[in-house]
Amino acid sequence: MAPLHSQGRPPVPQKPKLSEVELAVLRDAANGLENIQIANRQFRSVETIRSHLKNIYRKLHARNRTHAVAIAYHIGIFAGRAQEDAPRMRPLSPQRIANPQISGHEGQKHVD
């Protein structure tokens, strides 16, 4: 019997084939840019960026933007990229990848 994967999702390929544009969109998303900022930076429409993100989610079997970035770090999509292409964020811990609901700020007071 084949092993079950979390929440019935298929396993993520080691390094799915992302286009250069998809890699650029994912890198910008990893750097915290919003869709409109990515669109302006890449001279594309917001709808085009949304379309690229949907393709990225599908290829990575990701639930959302944060999950896609976490998976990208986990499988090494950004490894070996030129420094200017690599996101400026720290990779998430394996616990955060497995459970994206963990914010990493438990027990800290929120100040408005």
PDB file of N, CA and C in Angstrom:
ATOM      1  N   MET A   1       0.842  -1.174   0.000  1.00  0.00           N
ATOM      2  CA  MET A   1       0.000   0.000   0.000  1.00  0.00           C
ATOM      3  C   MET A   1       0.890   1.241   0.000  1.00  0.00           C
ATOM      4  N   ALA A   2       0.548   2.210  -0.808  1.00  0.00           N
ATOM      5  CA  ALA A   2       1.332   3.442  -0.903  1.00  0.00           C
ATOM      6  C   ALA A   2       1.129   4.279   0.355  1.00  0.00           C
ATOM      7  N   PRO A   3       2.185   4.975   0.815  1.00  0.00           N
ATOM      8  CA  PRO A   3       2.037   5.802   2.006  1.00  0.00           C
ATOM      9  C   PRO A   3       1.113   6.980   1.738  1.00  0.00           C
ATOM     10  N   LEU A   4       0.392   7.351   2.769  1.00  0.00           N
ATOM     11  CA  LEU A   4      -0.479   8.518   2.654  1.00  0.00           C
ATOM     12  C   LEU A   4       0.341   9.769   2.890  1.00  0.00           C
ATOM     13  N   HIS A   5       0.013  10.810   2.181  1.00  0.00           N
ATOM     14  CA  HIS A   5       0.697  12.087   2.342  1.00  0.00           C
ATOM     15  C   HIS A   5      -0.213  13.019   3.106  1.00  0.00           C
ATOM     16  N   SER A   6       0.352  14.015   3.755  1.00  0.00           N
ATOM     17  CA  SER A   6      -0.429  14.909   4.590  1.00  0.00           C
ATOM     18  C   SER A   6      -1.589  15.506   3.813  1.00  0.00           C
ATOM     19  N   GLN A   7      -2.742  15.416   4.412  1.00  0.00           N
ATOM     20  CA  GLN A   7      -3.979  15.992   3.887  1.00  0.00           C
ATOM     21  C   GLN A   7      -4.291  15.508   2.481  1.00  0.00           C
ATOM     22  N   GLY A   8      -3.850  14.316   2.123  1.00  0.00           N
ATOM     23  CA  GLY A   8      -4.203  13.744   0.833  1.00  0.00           C
ATOM     24  C   GLY A   8      -3.531  14.381  -0.364  1.00  0.00           C
ATOM     25  N   ARG A   9      -2.554  15.245  -0.134  1.00  0.00           N
ATOM     26  CA  ARG A   9      -1.860  15.900  -1.246  1.00  0.00           C
ATOM     27  C   ARG A   9      -0.765  14.989  -1.775  1.00  0.00           C
ATOM     28  N   PRO A  10      -0.519  15.054  -3.079  1.00  0.00           N
ATOM     29  CA  PRO A  10       0.587  14.267  -3.626  1.00  0.00           C
ATOM     30  C   PRO A  10       1.913  14.845  -3.156  1.00  0.00           C
ATOM     31  N   PRO A  11       2.969  14.040  -3.155  1.00  0.00           N
ATOM     32  CA  PRO A  11       4.264  14.565  -2.741  1.00  0.00           C
ATOM     33  C   PRO A  11       4.753  15.619  -3.726  1.00  0.00           C
ATOM     34  N   VAL A  12       5.518  16.573  -3.219  1.00  0.00           N
ATOM     35  CA  VAL A  12       6.085  17.613  -4.075  1.00  0.00           C
ATOM     36  C   VAL A  12       7.292  17.027  -4.785  1.00  0.00           C
ATOM     37  N   PRO A  13       7.396  17.214  -6.108  1.00  0.00           N
ATOM     38  CA  PRO A  13       8.590  16.748  -6.811  1.00  0.00           C
ATOM     39  C   PRO A  13       9.831  17.417  -6.215  1.00  0.00           C
ATOM     40  N   GLN A  14      10.981  16.791  -6.378  1.00  0.00           N
ATOM     41  CA  GLN A  14      12.200  17.342  -5.799  1.00  0.00           C
ATOM     42  C   GLN A  14      12.423  18.789  -6.236  1.00  0.00           C
ATOM     43  N   LYS A  15      12.395  19.038  -7.521  1.00  0.00           N
ATOM     44  CA  LYS A  15      12.509  20.414  -8.023  1.00  0.00           C
ATOM     45  C   LYS A  15      11.635  20.525  -9.259  1.00  0.00           C
ATOM     46  N   PRO A  16      10.388  20.962  -9.073  1.00  0.00           N
ATOM     47  CA  PRO A  16       9.513  21.088 -10.237  1.00  0.00           C
ATOM     48  C   PRO A  16      10.064  22.120 -11.209  1.00  0.00           C
ATOM     49  N   LYS A  17       9.709  21.970 -12.460  1.00  0.00           N
ATOM     50  CA  LYS A  17      10.190  22.868 -13.510  1.00  0.00           C
ATOM     51  C   LYS A  17       9.377  24.155 -13.472  1.00  0.00           C
ATOM     52  N   LEU A  18       9.976  25.221 -12.943  1.00  0.00           N
ATOM     53  CA  LEU A  18       9.361  26.544 -12.956  1.00  0.00           C
ATOM     54  C   LEU A  18      10.047  27.370 -14.035  1.00  0.00           C
ATOM     55  N   SER A  19       9.258  28.161 -14.744  1.00  0.00           N
ATOM     56  CA  SER A  19       9.831  29.043 -15.763  1.00  0.00           C
ATOM     57  C   SER A  19      10.634  30.149 -15.084  1.00  0.00           C
ATOM     58  N   GLU A  20      11.449  30.845 -15.848  1.00  0.00           N
ATOM     59  CA  GLU A  20      12.217  31.965 -15.298  1.00  0.00           C
ATOM     60  C   GLU A  20      11.288  33.037 -14.737  1.00  0.00           C
ATOM     61  N   VAL A  21      10.168  33.281 -15.417  1.00  0.00           N
ATOM     62  CA  VAL A  21       9.202  34.278 -14.932  1.00  0.00           C
ATOM     63  C   VAL A  21       8.590  33.805 -13.620  1.00  0.00           C
ATOM     64  N   GLU A  22       8.213  32.520 -13.555  1.00  0.00           N
ATOM     65  CA  GLU A  22       7.647  31.984 -12.315  1.00  0.00           C
ATOM     66  C   GLU A  22       8.660  32.075 -11.174  1.00  0.00           C
ATOM     67  N   LEU A  23       9.923  31.789 -11.459  1.00  0.00           N
ATOM     68  CA  LEU A  23      10.965  31.920 -10.436  1.00  0.00           C
ATOM     69  C   LEU A  23      11.084  33.362  -9.952  1.00  0.00           C
ATOM     70  N   ALA A  24      11.006  34.312 -10.877  1.00  0.00           N
ATOM     71  CA  ALA A  24      11.091  35.726 -10.503  1.00  0.00           C
ATOM     72  C   ALA A  24       9.894  36.131  -9.647  1.00  0.00           C
ATOM     73  N   VAL A  25       8.705  35.657 -10.013  1.00  0.00           N
ATOM     74  CA  VAL A  25       7.497  35.961  -9.234  1.00  0.00           C
ATOM     75  C   VAL A  25       7.621  35.348  -7.842  1.00  0.00           C
ATOM     76  N   LEU A  26       8.051  34.104  -7.771  1.00  0.00           N
ATOM     77  CA  LEU A  26       8.208  33.426  -6.484  1.00  0.00           C
ATOM     78  C   LEU A  26       9.253  34.127  -5.622  1.00  0.00           C
ATOM     79  N   ARG A  27      10.355  34.535  -6.224  1.00  0.00           N
ATOM     80  CA  ARG A  27      11.397  35.269  -5.487  1.00  0.00           C
ATOM     81  C   ARG A  27      10.837  36.564  -4.912  1.00  0.00           C
ATOM     82  N   ASP A  28      10.092  37.315  -5.733  1.00  0.00           N
ATOM     83  CA  ASP A  28       9.513  38.568  -5.248  1.00  0.00           C
ATOM     84  C   ASP A  28       8.483  38.314  -4.150  1.00  0.00           C
ATOM     85  N   ALA A  29       7.691  37.251  -4.297  1.00  0.00           N
ATOM     86  CA  ALA A  29       6.724  36.891  -3.251  1.00  0.00           C
ATOM     87  C   ALA A  29       7.468  36.527  -1.963  1.00  0.00           C
ATOM     88  N   ALA A  30       8.580  35.809  -2.093  1.00  0.00           N
ATOM     89  CA  ALA A  30       9.382  35.430  -0.926  1.00  0.00           C
ATOM     90  C   ALA A  30       9.975  36.649  -0.236  1.00  0.00           C
ATOM     91  N   ASN A  31      10.204  37.703  -0.990  1.00  0.00           N
ATOM     92  CA  ASN A  31      10.728  38.945  -0.424  1.00  0.00           C
ATOM     93  C   ASN A  31       9.631  39.828   0.149  1.00  0.00           C
ATOM     94  N   GLY A  32       8.393  39.319   0.154  1.00  0.00           N
ATOM     95  CA  GLY A  32       7.298  40.042   0.798  1.00  0.00           C
ATOM     96  C   GLY A  32       6.561  41.025  -0.082  1.00  0.00           C
ATOM     97  N   LEU A  33       6.837  41.041  -1.377  1.00  0.00           N
ATOM     98  CA  LEU A  33       6.139  41.972  -2.253  1.00  0.00           C
ATOM     99  C   LEU A  33       4.704  41.514  -2.492  1.00  0.00           C
ATOM    100  N   GLU A  34       3.799  42.466  -2.584  1.00  0.00           N
ATOM    101  CA  GLU A  34       2.409  42.186  -2.921  1.00  0.00           C
ATOM    102  C   GLU A  34       2.296  42.050  -4.432  1.00  0.00           C
ATOM    103  N   ASN A  35       1.170  41.495  -4.888  1.00  0.00           N
ATOM    104  CA  ASN A  35       0.988  41.260  -6.326  1.00  0.00           C
ATOM    105  C   ASN A  35       1.192  42.525  -7.144  1.00  0.00           C
ATOM    106  N   ILE A  36       0.644  43.642  -6.694  1.00  0.00           N
ATOM    107  CA  ILE A  36       0.778  44.887  -7.473  1.00  0.00           C
ATOM    108  C   ILE A  36       2.235  45.339  -7.527  1.00  0.00           C
ATOM    109  N   GLN A  37       2.981  45.124  -6.457  1.00  0.00           N
ATOM    110  CA  GLN A  37       4.399  45.486  -6.445  1.00  0.00           C
ATOM    111  C   GLN A  37       5.195  44.591  -7.393  1.00  0.00           C
ATOM    112  N   ILE A  38       4.856  43.302  -7.394  1.00  0.00           N
ATOM    113  CA  ILE A  38       5.522  42.374  -8.313  1.00  0.00           C
ATOM    114  C   ILE A  38       5.205  42.768  -9.751  1.00  0.00           C
ATOM    115  N   ALA A  39       3.939  43.082 -10.014  1.00  0.00           N
ATOM    116  CA  ALA A  39       3.517  43.474 -11.364  1.00  0.00           C
ATOM    117  C   ALA A  39       4.274  44.714 -11.826  1.00  0.00           C
ATOM    118  N   ASN A  40       4.350  45.712 -10.977  1.00  0.00           N
ATOM    119  CA  ASN A  40       5.064  46.941 -11.343  1.00  0.00           C
ATOM    120  C   ASN A  40       6.550  46.675 -11.561  1.00  0.00           C
ATOM    121  N   ARG A  41       7.128  45.886 -10.713  1.00  0.00           N
ATOM    122  CA  ARG A  41       8.562  45.583 -10.814  1.00  0.00           C
ATOM    123  C   ARG A  41       8.890  44.818 -12.092  1.00  0.00           C
ATOM    124  N   GLN A  42       7.972  43.921 -12.497  1.00  0.00           N
ATOM    125  CA  GLN A  42       8.227  43.070 -13.658  1.00  0.00           C
ATOM    126  C   GLN A  42       7.530  43.568 -14.927  1.00  0.00           C
ATOM    127  N   PHE A  43       6.897  44.722 -14.848  1.00  0.00           N
ATOM    128  CA  PHE A  43       6.209  45.305 -16.005  1.00  0.00           C
ATOM    129  C   PHE A  43       5.168  44.346 -16.572  1.00  0.00           C
ATOM    130  N   ARG A  44       4.371  43.777 -15.674  1.00  0.00           N
ATOM    131  CA  ARG A  44       3.294  42.859 -16.050  1.00  0.00           C
ATOM    132  C   ARG A  44       2.019  43.314 -15.361  1.00  0.00           C
ATOM    133  N   SER A  45       0.891  42.759 -15.780  1.00  0.00           N
ATOM    134  CA  SER A  45      -0.372  43.101 -15.129  1.00  0.00           C
ATOM    135  C   SER A  45      -0.522  42.286 -13.847  1.00  0.00           C
ATOM    136  N   VAL A  46      -1.358  42.783 -12.949  1.00  0.00           N
ATOM    137  CA  VAL A  46      -1.636  42.063 -11.710  1.00  0.00           C
ATOM    138  C   VAL A  46      -2.269  40.711 -12.031  1.00  0.00           C
ATOM    139  N   GLU A  47      -3.135  40.665 -13.031  1.00  0.00           N
ATOM    140  CA  GLU A  47      -3.765  39.394 -13.420  1.00  0.00           C
ATOM    141  C   GLU A  47      -2.724  38.385 -13.906  1.00  0.00           C
ATOM    142  N   THR A  48      -1.726  38.855 -14.627  1.00  0.00           N
ATOM    143  CA  THR A  48      -0.661  37.957 -15.082  1.00  0.00           C
ATOM    144  C   THR A  48       0.107  37.401 -13.887  1.00  0.00           C
ATOM    145  N   ILE A  49       0.378  38.244 -12.906  1.00  0.00           N
ATOM    146  CA  ILE A  49       1.078  37.788 -11.698  1.00  0.00           C
ATOM    147  C   ILE A  49       0.230  36.757 -10.973  1.00  0.00           C
ATOM    148  N   ARG A  50      -1.067  37.011 -10.845  1.00  0.00           N
ATOM    149  CA  ARG A  50      -1.968  36.031 -10.204  1.00  0.00           C
ATOM    150  C   ARG A  50      -1.931  34.703 -10.948  1.00  0.00           C
ATOM    151  N   SER A  51      -1.923  34.771 -12.260  1.00  0.00           N
ATOM    152  CA  SER A  51      -1.875  33.556 -13.073  1.00  0.00           C
ATOM    153  C   SER A  51      -0.574  32.789 -12.830  1.00  0.00           C
ATOM    154  N   HIS A  52       0.535  33.506 -12.786  1.00  0.00           N
ATOM    155  CA  HIS A  52       1.822  32.855 -12.506  1.00  0.00           C
ATOM    156  C   HIS A  52       1.815  32.229 -11.111  1.00  0.00           C
ATOM    157  N   LEU A  53       1.256  32.933 -10.135  1.00  0.00           N
ATOM    158  CA  LEU A  53       1.195  32.387  -8.780  1.00  0.00           C
ATOM    159  C   LEU A  53       0.350  31.115  -8.734  1.00  0.00           C
ATOM    160  N   LYS A  54      -0.774  31.106  -9.432  1.00  0.00           N
ATOM    161  CA  LYS A  54      -1.607  29.896  -9.480  1.00  0.00           C
ATOM    162  C   LYS A  54      -0.832  28.733 -10.080  1.00  0.00           C
ATOM    163  N   ASN A  55      -0.067  29.007 -11.137  1.00  0.00           N
ATOM    164  CA  ASN A  55       0.758  27.955 -11.747  1.00  0.00           C
ATOM    165  C   ASN A  55       1.833  27.461 -10.774  1.00  0.00           C
ATOM    166  N   ILE A  56       2.424  28.385 -10.042  1.00  0.00           N
ATOM    167  CA  ILE A  56       3.435  28.022  -9.047  1.00  0.00           C
ATOM    168  C   ILE A  56       2.808  27.138  -7.969  1.00  0.00           C
ATOM    169  N   TYR A  57       1.635  27.542  -7.459  1.00  0.00           N
ATOM    170  CA  TYR A  57       0.953  26.747  -6.424  1.00  0.00           C
ATOM    171  C   TYR A  57       0.681  25.337  -6.936  1.00  0.00           C
ATOM    172  N   ARG A  58       0.223  25.244  -8.176  1.00  0.00           N
ATOM    173  CA  ARG A  58      -0.101  23.940  -8.759  1.00  0.00           C
ATOM    174  C   ARG A  58       1.157  23.077  -8.869  1.00  0.00           C
ATOM    175  N   LYS A  59       2.225  23.666  -9.384  1.00  0.00           N
ATOM    176  CA  LYS A  59       3.461  22.902  -9.586  1.00  0.00           C
ATOM    177  C   LYS A  59       4.104  22.472  -8.265  1.00  0.00           C
ATOM    178  N   LEU A  60       3.959  23.297  -7.241  1.00  0.00           N
ATOM    179  CA  LEU A  60       4.557  22.983  -5.943  1.00  0.00           C
ATOM    180  C   LEU A  60       3.582  22.265  -5.012  1.00  0.00           C
ATOM    181  N   HIS A  61       2.346  22.091  -5.453  1.00  0.00           N
ATOM    182  CA  HIS A  61       1.292  21.506  -4.612  1.00  0.00           C
ATOM    183  C   HIS A  61       1.116  22.334  -3.344  1.00  0.00           C
ATOM    184  N   ALA A  62       1.162  23.654  -3.494  1.00  0.00           N
ATOM    185  CA  ALA A  62       1.067  24.570  -2.359  1.00  0.00           C
ATOM    186  C   ALA A  62      -0.369  25.047  -2.170  1.00  0.00           C
ATOM    187  N   ARG A  63      -0.708  25.307  -0.915  1.00  0.00           N
ATOM    188  CA  ARG A  63      -2.047  25.805  -0.586  1.00  0.00           C
ATOM    189  C   ARG A  63      -2.165  27.312  -0.791  1.00  0.00           C
ATOM    190  N   ASN A  64      -1.064  28.013  -0.627  1.00  0.00           N
ATOM    191  CA  ASN A  64      -1.099  29.469  -0.714  1.00  0.00           C
ATOM    192  C   ASN A  64       0.320  29.991  -0.931  1.00  0.00           C
ATOM    193  N   ARG A  65       0.440  31.301  -0.946  1.00  0.00           N
ATOM    194  CA  ARG A  65       1.711  31.976  -1.208  1.00  0.00           C
ATOM    195  C   ARG A  65       2.792  31.595  -0.179  1.00  0.00           C
ATOM    196  N   THR A  66       2.439  31.658   1.094  1.00  0.00           N
ATOM    197  CA  THR A  66       3.395  31.336   2.148  1.00  0.00           C
ATOM    198  C   THR A  66       3.852  29.888   2.045  1.00  0.00           C
ATOM    199  N   HIS A  67       2.909  29.006   1.780  1.00  0.00           N
ATOM    200  CA  HIS A  67       3.237  27.589   1.640  1.00  0.00           C
ATOM    201  C   HIS A  67       4.164  27.380   0.441  1.00  0.00           C
ATOM    202  N   ALA A  68       3.914  28.079  -0.661  1.00  0.00           N
ATOM    203  CA  ALA A  68       4.762  27.960  -1.852  1.00  0.00           C
ATOM    204  C   ALA A  68       6.196  28.394  -1.548  1.00  0.00           C
ATOM    205  N   VAL A  69       6.344  29.494  -0.828  1.00  0.00           N
ATOM    206  CA  VAL A  69       7.685  29.979  -0.469  1.00  0.00           C
ATOM    207  C   VAL A  69       8.375  28.977   0.452  1.00  0.00           C
ATOM    208  N   ALA A  70       7.639  28.449   1.422  1.00  0.00           N
ATOM    209  CA  ALA A  70       8.209  27.467   2.348  1.00  0.00           C
ATOM    210  C   ALA A  70       8.672  26.220   1.594  1.00  0.00           C
ATOM    211  N   ILE A  71       7.847  25.746   0.682  1.00  0.00           N
ATOM    212  CA  ILE A  71       8.215  24.569  -0.115  1.00  0.00           C
ATOM    213  C   ILE A  71       9.451  24.874  -0.961  1.00  0.00           C
ATOM    214  N   ALA A  72       9.484  26.062  -1.559  1.00  0.00           N
ATOM    215  CA  ALA A  72      10.625  26.437  -2.399  1.00  0.00           C
ATOM    216  C   ALA A  72      11.924  26.392  -1.604  1.00  0.00           C
ATOM    217  N   TYR A  73      11.897  26.923  -0.382  1.00  0.00           N
ATOM    218  CA  TYR A  73      13.085  26.841   0.470  1.00  0.00           C
ATOM    219  C   TYR A  73      13.403  25.393   0.807  1.00  0.00           C
ATOM    220  N   HIS A  74      12.384  24.639   1.162  1.00  0.00           N
ATOM    221  CA  HIS A  74      12.570  23.259   1.613  1.00  0.00           C
ATOM    222  C   HIS A  74      13.207  22.383   0.534  1.00  0.00           C
ATOM    223  N   ILE A  75      12.799  22.554  -0.711  1.00  0.00           N
ATOM    224  CA  ILE A  75      13.334  21.703  -1.779  1.00  0.00           C
ATOM    225  C   ILE A  75      14.511  22.346  -2.506  1.00  0.00           C
ATOM    226  N   GLY A  76      14.919  23.539  -2.065  1.00  0.00           N
ATOM    227  CA  GLY A  76      16.140  24.144  -2.587  1.00  0.00           C
ATOM    228  C   GLY A  76      16.002  24.886  -3.901  1.00  0.00           C
ATOM    229  N   ILE A  77      14.820  25.385  -4.200  1.00  0.00           N
ATOM    230  CA  ILE A  77      14.638  26.123  -5.456  1.00  0.00           C
ATOM    231  C   ILE A  77      15.533  27.353  -5.509  1.00  0.00           C
ATOM    232  N   PHE A  78      15.744  28.003  -4.363  1.00  0.00           N
ATOM    233  CA  PHE A  78      16.551  29.216  -4.355  1.00  0.00           C
ATOM    234  C   PHE A  78      18.039  28.924  -4.180  1.00  0.00           C
ATOM    235  N   ALA A  79      18.399  27.703  -3.859  1.00  0.00           N
ATOM    236  CA  ALA A  79      19.807  27.347  -3.653  1.00  0.00           C
ATOM    237  C   ALA A  79      20.563  27.467  -4.970  1.00  0.00           C
ATOM    238  N   GLY A  80      21.739  28.053  -4.896  1.00  0.00           N
ATOM    239  CA  GLY A  80      22.574  28.168  -6.083  1.00  0.00           C
ATOM    240  C   GLY A  80      22.200  29.323  -6.996  1.00  0.00           C
ATOM    241  N   ARG A  81      21.180  30.089  -6.637  1.00  0.00           N
ATOM    242  CA  ARG A  81      20.799  31.245  -7.446  1.00  0.00           C
ATOM    243  C   ARG A  81      21.765  32.385  -7.135  1.00  0.00           C
ATOM    244  N   ALA A  82      21.908  33.287  -8.065  1.00  0.00           N
ATOM    245  CA  ALA A  82      22.746  34.465  -7.839  1.00  0.00           C
ATOM    246  C   ALA A  82      22.222  35.208  -6.612  1.00  0.00           C
ATOM    247  N   GLN A  83      23.114  35.844  -5.878  1.00  0.00           N
ATOM    248  CA  GLN A  83      22.731  36.521  -4.639  1.00  0.00           C
ATOM    249  C   GLN A  83      21.571  37.489  -4.848  1.00  0.00           C
ATOM    250  N   GLU A  84      21.586  38.242  -5.948  1.00  0.00           N
ATOM    251  CA  GLU A  84      20.509  39.211  -6.177  1.00  0.00           C
ATOM    252  C   GLU A  84      19.185  38.524  -6.492  1.00  0.00           C
ATOM    253  N   ASP A  85      19.235  37.264  -6.915  1.00  0.00           N
ATOM    254  CA  ASP A  85      18.013  36.525  -7.202  1.00  0.00           C
ATOM    255  C   ASP A  85      17.467  35.809  -5.979  1.00  0.00           C
ATOM    256  N   ALA A  86      18.311  35.583  -4.989  1.00  0.00           N
ATOM    257  CA  ALA A  86      17.867  34.837  -3.815  1.00  0.00           C
ATOM    258  C   ALA A  86      17.032  35.738  -2.912  1.00  0.00           C
ATOM    259  N   PRO A  87      15.962  35.210  -2.359  1.00  0.00           N
ATOM    260  CA  PRO A  87      15.157  36.001  -1.421  1.00  0.00           C
ATOM    261  C   PRO A  87      15.984  36.403  -0.215  1.00  0.00           C
ATOM    262  N   ARG A  88      15.595  37.493   0.397  1.00  0.00           N
ATOM    263  CA  ARG A  88      16.327  38.023   1.532  1.00  0.00           C
ATOM    264  C   ARG A  88      15.746  37.556   2.865  1.00  0.00           C
ATOM    265  N   MET A  89      14.927  36.521   2.845  1.00  0.00           N
ATOM    266  CA  MET A  89      14.289  36.037   4.062  1.00  0.00           C
ATOM    267  C   MET A  89      15.004  34.788   4.560  1.00  0.00           C
ATOM    268  N   ARG A  90      14.866  34.536   5.867  1.00  0.00           N
ATOM    269  CA  ARG A  90      15.367  33.287   6.424  1.00  0.00           C
ATOM    270  C   ARG A  90      14.428  32.164   6.022  1.00  0.00           C
ATOM    271  N   PRO A  91      14.954  30.970   5.798  1.00  0.00           N
ATOM    272  CA  PRO A  91      14.065  29.842   5.515  1.00  0.00           C
ATOM    273  C   PRO A  91      13.245  29.495   6.748  1.00  0.00           C
ATOM    274  N   LEU A  92      12.057  28.954   6.518  1.00  0.00           N
ATOM    275  CA  LEU A  92      11.197  28.531   7.612  1.00  0.00           C
ATOM    276  C   LEU A  92      11.688  27.213   8.182  1.00  0.00           C
ATOM    277  N   SER A  93      11.388  27.009   9.441  1.00  0.00           N
ATOM    278  CA  SER A  93      11.754  25.747  10.081  1.00  0.00           C
ATOM    279  C   SER A  93      10.889  24.624   9.528  1.00  0.00           C
ATOM    280  N   PRO A  94      11.347  23.382   9.633  1.00  0.00           N
ATOM    281  CA  PRO A  94      10.521  22.257   9.175  1.00  0.00           C
ATOM    282  C   PRO A  94       9.156  22.223   9.858  1.00  0.00           C
ATOM    283  N   GLN A  95       9.092  22.670  11.128  1.00  0.00           N
ATOM    284  CA  GLN A  95       7.810  22.701  11.832  1.00  0.00           C
ATOM    285  C   GLN A  95       6.849  23.684  11.172  1.00  0.00           C
ATOM    286  N   ARG A  96       7.355  24.840  10.744  1.00  0.00           N
ATOM    287  CA  ARG A  96       6.506  25.837  10.085  1.00  0.00           C
ATOM    288  C   ARG A  96       6.079  25.353   8.712  1.00  0.00           C
ATOM    289  N   ILE A  97       6.942  24.594   8.022  1.00  0.00           N
ATOM    290  CA  ILE A  97       6.577  24.053   6.717  1.00  0.00           C
ATOM    291  C   ILE A  97       5.453  23.045   6.889  1.00  0.00           C
ATOM    292  N   ALA A  98       5.587  22.177   7.894  1.00  0.00           N
ATOM    293  CA  ALA A  98       4.573  21.151   8.134  1.00  0.00           C
ATOM    294  C   ALA A  98       3.269  21.753   8.624  1.00  0.00           C
ATOM    295  N   ASN A  99       3.336  22.860   9.370  1.00  0.00           N
ATOM    296  CA  ASN A  99       2.137  23.490   9.915  1.00  0.00           C
ATOM    297  C   ASN A  99       2.226  24.994   9.702  1.00  0.00           C
ATOM    298  N   PRO A 100       1.786  25.493   8.536  1.00  0.00           N
ATOM    299  CA  PRO A 100       1.916  26.925   8.247  1.00  0.00           C
ATOM    300  C   PRO A 100       1.087  27.813   9.161  1.00  0.00           C
ATOM    301  N   GLN A 101       0.211  27.223  10.024  1.00  0.00           N
ATOM    302  CA  GLN A 101      -0.584  28.023  10.959  1.00  0.00           C
ATOM    303  C   GLN A 101       0.288  28.578  12.078  1.00  0.00           C
ATOM    304  N   ILE A 102       1.464  27.986  12.305  1.00  0.00           N
ATOM    305  CA  ILE A 102       2.361  28.471  13.353  1.00  0.00           C
ATOM    306  C   ILE A 102       2.960  29.787  12.878  1.00  0.00           C
ATOM    307  N   SER A 103       2.772  30.844  13.664  1.00  0.00           N
ATOM    308  CA  SER A 103       3.240  32.156  13.224  1.00  0.00           C
ATOM    309  C   SER A 103       4.671  32.445  13.649  1.00  0.00           C
ATOM    310  N   GLY A 104       5.147  31.755  14.663  1.00  0.00           N
ATOM    311  CA  GLY A 104       6.486  32.058  15.153  1.00  0.00           C
ATOM    312  C   GLY A 104       6.499  33.206  16.132  1.00  0.00           C
ATOM    313  N   HIS A 105       5.323  33.767  16.436  1.00  0.00           N
ATOM    314  CA  HIS A 105       5.228  34.900  17.348  1.00  0.00           C
ATOM    315  C   HIS A 105       4.372  34.565  18.558  1.00  0.00           C
ATOM    316  N   GLU A 106       4.226  33.275  18.875  1.00  0.00           N
ATOM    317  CA  GLU A 106       3.423  32.897  20.014  1.00  0.00           C
ATOM    318  C   GLU A 106       4.019  33.492  21.281  1.00  0.00           C
ATOM    319  N   GLY A 107       3.169  33.989  22.142  1.00  0.00           N
ATOM    320  CA  GLY A 107       3.610  34.525  23.414  1.00  0.00           C
ATOM    321  C   GLY A 107       4.095  35.956  23.349  1.00  0.00           C
ATOM    322  N   GLN A 108       4.187  36.537  22.181  1.00  0.00           N
ATOM    323  CA  GLN A 108       4.606  37.925  22.066  1.00  0.00           C
ATOM    324  C   GLN A 108       3.379  38.818  22.029  1.00  0.00           C
ATOM    325  N   LYS A 109       3.478  39.960  22.683  1.00  0.00           N
ATOM    326  CA  LYS A 109       2.357  40.890  22.681  1.00  0.00           C
ATOM    327  C   LYS A 109       2.321  41.658  21.373  1.00  0.00           C
ATOM    328  N   HIS A 110       1.105  41.881  20.883  1.00  0.00           N
ATOM    329  CA  HIS A 110       0.924  42.669  19.670  1.00  0.00           C
ATOM    330  C   HIS A 110       0.743  44.124  20.069  1.00  0.00           C
ATOM    331  N   VAL A 111       1.512  45.008  19.490  1.00  0.00           N
ATOM    332  CA  VAL A 111       1.431  46.433  19.794  1.00  0.00           C
ATOM    333  C   VAL A 111       0.875  47.146  18.584  1.00  0.00           C
ATOM    334  N   ASP A 112      -0.199  47.899  18.790  1.00  0.00           N
ATOM    335  CA  ASP A 112      -0.795  48.665  17.679  1.00  0.00           C
ATOM    336  C   ASP A 112      -0.144  50.009  17.530  1.00  0.00           C
TER     337      ASP A 112
END
